Short mmCIF file of C-alpha atoms in Angstrom, two decimals:
data_model
loop_
_atom_site.label_atom_id
_atom_site.label_comp_id
_atom_site.label_asym_id
_atom_site.label_seq_id
_atom_site.Cartn_x
_atom_site.Cartn_y
_atom_site.Cartn_z
CA ASP E 183 0.00 0.00 0.00
CA ALA E 184 1.70 3.17 -1.22
CA GLY E 185 1.93 5.99 1.24
CA VAL E 186 1.97 9.69 0.42
CA THR E 187 4.64 10.55 -2.13
CA GLN E 188 6.04 13.97 -3.05
CA SER E 189 8.33 15.26 -5.76
CA PRO E 190 10.90 16.58 -6.05
CA THR E 191 12.70 15.95 -2.76
CA HIS E 192 14.85 19.05 -3.03
CA LEU E 193 14.61 22.18 -5.13
CA ILE E 194 16.65 25.36 -5.42
CA LYS E 195 15.07 28.43 -7.00
CA THR E 196 15.95 32.08 -7.40
CA ARG E 197 13.92 34.92 -5.90
CA GLY E 198 11.11 35.95 -8.27
CA GLN E 199 10.83 32.57 -9.95
CA GLN E 200 7.87 30.20 -9.85
CA VAL E 201 7.80 26.64 -8.52
CA THR E 202 5.47 23.63 -8.73
CA LEU E 203 5.50 20.86 -6.15
CA ARG E 204 3.65 17.56 -6.57
CA CYS E 205 1.90 15.14 -4.27
CA SER E 206 0.23 11.75 -4.66
CA PRO E 207 -2.05 10.80 -1.77
CA LYS E 208 -2.13 7.53 0.09
CA SER E 209 -4.15 4.86 -1.71
CA GLY E 210 -7.84 5.27 -0.92
CA HIS E 211 -7.56 8.90 0.19
CA ASP E 212 -9.37 11.70 -1.60
CA THR E 213 -8.31 14.84 0.27
CA VAL E 214 -4.94 16.58 0.07
CA SER E 215 -3.69 19.29 2.40
CA TRP E 216 -0.48 21.29 2.07
CA TYR E 217 1.63 22.62 4.91
CA GLN E 218 4.72 24.84 5.06
CA GLN E 219 7.32 24.06 7.71
CA ALA E 220 9.97 26.70 8.21
CA LEU E 221 13.21 25.64 9.85
CA GLY E 222 12.77 25.05 13.57
CA GLN E 223 9.01 25.56 13.52
CA GLY E 224 5.87 23.49 13.35
CA PRO E 225 3.99 23.04 10.07
CA GLN E 226 1.52 25.74 9.04
CA PHE E 227 -1.60 24.93 7.04
CA ILE E 228 -1.64 26.40 3.52
CA PHE E 229 -4.80 24.93 1.97
CA GLN E 230 -6.80 21.77 1.40
CA TYR E 231 -8.20 20.26 -1.79
CA TYR E 232 -11.17 17.94 -2.11
CA GLU E 233 -13.17 17.10 -5.25
CA GLU E 234 -10.72 19.23 -7.26
CA GLU E 235 -11.62 22.39 -5.35
CA GLU E 236 -9.87 24.42 -2.67
CA ARG E 237 -11.97 23.86 0.45
CA GLN E 238 -10.08 25.64 3.17
CA ARG E 239 -7.19 28.05 3.22
CA GLY E 240 -4.77 29.20 5.86
CA ASN E 241 -3.18 32.61 6.19
CA PHE E 242 -1.11 32.52 3.00
CA PRO E 243 -1.06 35.07 0.13
CA ASP E 244 -2.49 34.46 -3.31
CA ARG E 245 1.01 33.71 -4.59
CA PHE E 246 0.30 30.25 -3.22
CA SER E 247 -2.13 28.31 -5.38
CA GLY E 248 -2.95 24.70 -6.01
CA HIS E 249 -4.74 22.15 -8.04
CA GLN E 250 -6.18 18.70 -7.55
CA PHE E 251 -6.53 16.23 -10.40
CA PRO E 252 -9.25 13.60 -10.95
CA ASN E 253 -6.88 10.92 -9.62
CA TYR E 254 -6.69 12.93 -6.33
CA SER E 255 -3.06 13.94 -6.83
CA SER E 256 -2.26 17.58 -6.22
CA GLU E 257 0.13 20.38 -7.09
CA LEU E 258 1.23 23.38 -5.08
CA ASN E 259 2.34 26.42 -7.06
CA VAL E 260 4.19 29.38 -5.63
CA ASN E 261 4.73 32.49 -7.77
CA ALA E 262 7.16 35.37 -7.31
CA LEU E 263 9.27 33.44 -4.82
CA LEU E 264 10.64 35.27 -1.79
CA LEU E 265 13.58 34.28 0.38
CA GLY E 266 11.07 33.65 3.17
CA ASP E 267 9.41 30.92 1.12
CA SER E 268 12.39 28.66 1.83
CA ALA E 269 10.92 25.79 3.84
CA LEU E 270 9.93 22.14 3.87
CA TYR E 271 6.61 21.75 2.08
CA LEU E 272 4.57 18.86 3.36
CA CYS E 273 1.63 17.19 1.72
CA ALA E 274 -0.89 15.26 3.79
CA SER E 275 -3.74 13.05 2.65
CA SER E 276 -6.91 11.93 4.34
CA LEU E 277 -10.36 10.56 3.56
CA GLN E 278 -13.38 12.83 3.80
CA GLY E 279 -15.86 11.36 6.23
CA GLY E 280 -13.37 8.74 7.37
CA LEU E 281 -11.30 8.51 10.52
CA TYR E 282 -9.74 11.84 11.40
CA GLU E 283 -6.22 10.80 10.44
CA GLN E 284 -3.87 12.69 8.16
CA TYR E 285 -0.86 10.95 6.68
CA PHE E 286 2.12 13.04 5.67
CA GLY E 287 4.59 12.64 2.85
CA PRO E 288 8.36 13.11 3.26
CA GLY E 289 8.19 16.70 2.03
CA THR E 290 9.92 18.84 -0.57
CA ARG E 291 12.77 21.02 0.68
CA LEU E 292 12.60 24.35 -1.21
CA THR E 293 15.53 26.75 -1.02
CA VAL E 294 15.12 30.24 -2.47
CA THR E 295 18.36 32.14 -3.12
CA GLY P 51 3.91 32.52 16.86
CA GLU P 52 1.99 29.30 17.32
CA ASP P 53 -1.17 29.28 19.40
CA VAL P 54 -0.38 25.71 20.40
CA GLU P 55 2.56 25.78 22.82
CA GLN P 56 5.19 23.20 23.66
CA SER P 57 8.45 23.26 25.54
CA LEU P 58 11.43 23.25 23.19
CA PHE P 59 13.60 20.48 24.54
CA LEU P 60 13.54 17.35 26.71
CA SER P 61 16.43 15.06 27.57
CA VAL P 62 15.99 11.64 29.21
CA ARG P 63 18.05 8.51 29.78
CA GLU P 64 17.30 5.32 27.88
CA GLY P 65 14.77 3.22 29.79
CA ASP P 66 13.23 6.19 31.61
CA SER P 67 9.77 7.59 30.87
CA SER P 68 9.41 10.77 28.82
CA VAL P 69 6.56 13.21 29.25
CA ILE P 70 6.00 15.84 26.55
CA ASN P 71 3.51 18.58 27.33
CA CYS P 72 1.33 20.80 25.16
CA THR P 73 -1.23 23.52 25.74
CA TYR P 74 -3.77 24.31 23.07
CA THR P 75 -6.23 27.12 22.55
CA ASP P 76 -9.42 25.96 20.85
CA SER P 77 -11.69 24.20 23.33
CA SER P 78 -13.96 23.12 20.46
CA SER P 79 -11.27 21.00 18.79
CA THR P 80 -12.66 17.51 18.39
CA TYR P 81 -9.37 15.67 18.00
CA LEU P 82 -5.88 16.29 19.32
CA TYR P 83 -2.87 14.64 17.75
CA TRP P 84 0.73 13.70 18.39
CA TYR P 85 3.14 13.48 15.48
CA LYS P 86 6.81 12.45 15.40
CA GLN P 87 9.38 13.90 13.00
CA GLU P 88 12.82 12.40 12.55
CA PRO P 89 15.64 14.41 10.96
CA GLY P 90 15.04 15.12 7.29
CA ALA P 91 11.72 13.28 7.27
CA GLY P 92 8.02 14.05 7.15
CA LEU P 93 5.58 13.67 10.02
CA GLN P 94 4.54 10.30 11.40
CA LEU P 95 1.16 10.09 13.12
CA LEU P 96 1.73 8.52 16.53
CA THR P 97 -1.68 8.72 18.12
CA TYR P 98 -4.70 10.93 18.60
CA ILE P 99 -7.34 11.41 21.24
CA PHE P 100 -10.97 12.34 20.95
CA SER P 101 -11.95 15.34 23.03
CA ASN P 102 -14.44 13.44 25.18
CA MET P 103 -11.68 11.13 26.45
CA ASP P 104 -9.32 11.75 29.36
CA MET P 105 -6.76 9.13 28.50
CA LYS P 106 -5.71 6.88 25.67
CA GLN P 107 -3.06 4.16 25.85
CA ASP P 108 -1.36 2.57 22.86
CA GLN P 109 1.53 0.24 23.71
CA ARG P 110 4.31 2.44 25.13
CA LEU P 111 2.36 5.65 24.49
CA THR P 112 -0.11 7.23 26.90
CA VAL P 113 -1.99 10.40 26.06
CA LEU P 114 -3.61 12.45 28.83
CA LEU P 115 -6.10 15.21 28.11
CA ASN P 116 -7.22 17.89 30.57
CA LYS P 117 -9.91 19.85 28.74
CA LYS P 118 -10.45 22.29 31.59
CA ASP P 119 -6.84 23.45 31.40
CA LYS P 120 -6.49 22.75 27.64
CA HIS P 121 -3.48 20.62 28.44
CA LEU P 122 -2.35 17.57 26.50
CA SER P 123 0.56 15.29 27.35
CA LEU P 124 2.32 12.35 25.73
CA ARG P 125 4.07 9.83 27.93
CA ILE P 126 6.54 7.42 26.35
CA ALA P 127 7.35 4.47 28.59
CA ASP P 128 10.77 2.77 28.48
CA THR P 129 12.16 5.43 26.14
CA GLN P 130 14.64 4.13 23.55
CA THR P 131 17.33 5.91 21.53
CA GLY P 132 15.13 5.40 18.47
CA ASP P 133 12.55 7.66 20.10
CA SER P 134 14.91 10.64 19.68
CA ALA P 135 13.03 13.02 17.39
CA ILE P 136 10.87 16.13 17.39
CA TYR P 137 7.34 15.64 18.69
CA PHE P 138 4.48 17.89 17.62
CA CYS P 139 1.06 18.21 19.13
CA ALA P 140 -1.73 19.48 16.89
CA GLU P 141 -5.34 20.48 17.27
CA ASP P 142 -8.08 20.00 14.74
CA ARG P 143 -9.82 23.37 14.49
CA ASP P 144 -12.16 22.51 11.64
CA ASN P 145 -13.30 19.36 13.45
CA ALA P 146 -12.87 17.34 10.28
CA GLY P 147 -9.24 16.29 10.60
CA ASN P 148 -8.16 18.29 7.60
CA MET P 149 -6.82 21.57 8.98
CA LEU P 150 -4.37 20.99 11.78
CA THR P 151 -2.74 23.68 13.90
CA PHE P 152 0.63 22.53 15.18
CA GLY P 153 2.77 23.51 18.10
CA GLY P 154 6.40 24.42 17.61
CA GLY P 155 7.62 20.95 18.52
CA THR P 156 9.58 19.42 21.39
CA ARG P 157 12.97 17.94 20.62
CA LEU P 158 13.43 14.72 22.61
CA MET P 159 16.98 13.53 23.14
CA VAL P 160 17.47 10.06 24.58
CA LYS P 161 20.88 9.39 26.10
CA PRO P 162 22.19 5.81 26.24
#
């Protein structure tokens, strides 16, 4: 049973560029949430996708956007990168209406120079 | 800063019990969670407790919940060196398990 997978594992971008991160949920899950974890801090909720729509959003600017595909996989896009966007980006999957358990992927480490 | 608060660091000797504490803010949170993060890795769900419970035990892990004080603790019995990691508590503010608010994490160091 495949767990949550994310790609790429590491990424280096320059300030002002755009980046796309990818996530495949755990088998049987239909909901994907994205979190940003800055160094030395706990994860912060960015947004959640279910049925290909953004359902909830945390306190992040519009530069952060996403998409969910019919196979439940998801992308996180960040435009106009800032140095402060450097972080570990975590994807978590869950099942709507199921047990309240979120399973996290290994994350993508984004470095903005 | 985070609304969910944890102490930064805990050091114990192998074989001792570890107790990691957390205070949360939203009394309406239905579920409260403990996650473990090892260096360079994602988060591993350890256990969770429903808000109408006071205690939950799962092998070496015991979770205690004091709703009146909004205090959550995780006790690890017979702590091993493999338990060295960062532990995060999280509350479920949308009561659907999809939007978690995390504390800043407690780094547990287990000395042989």
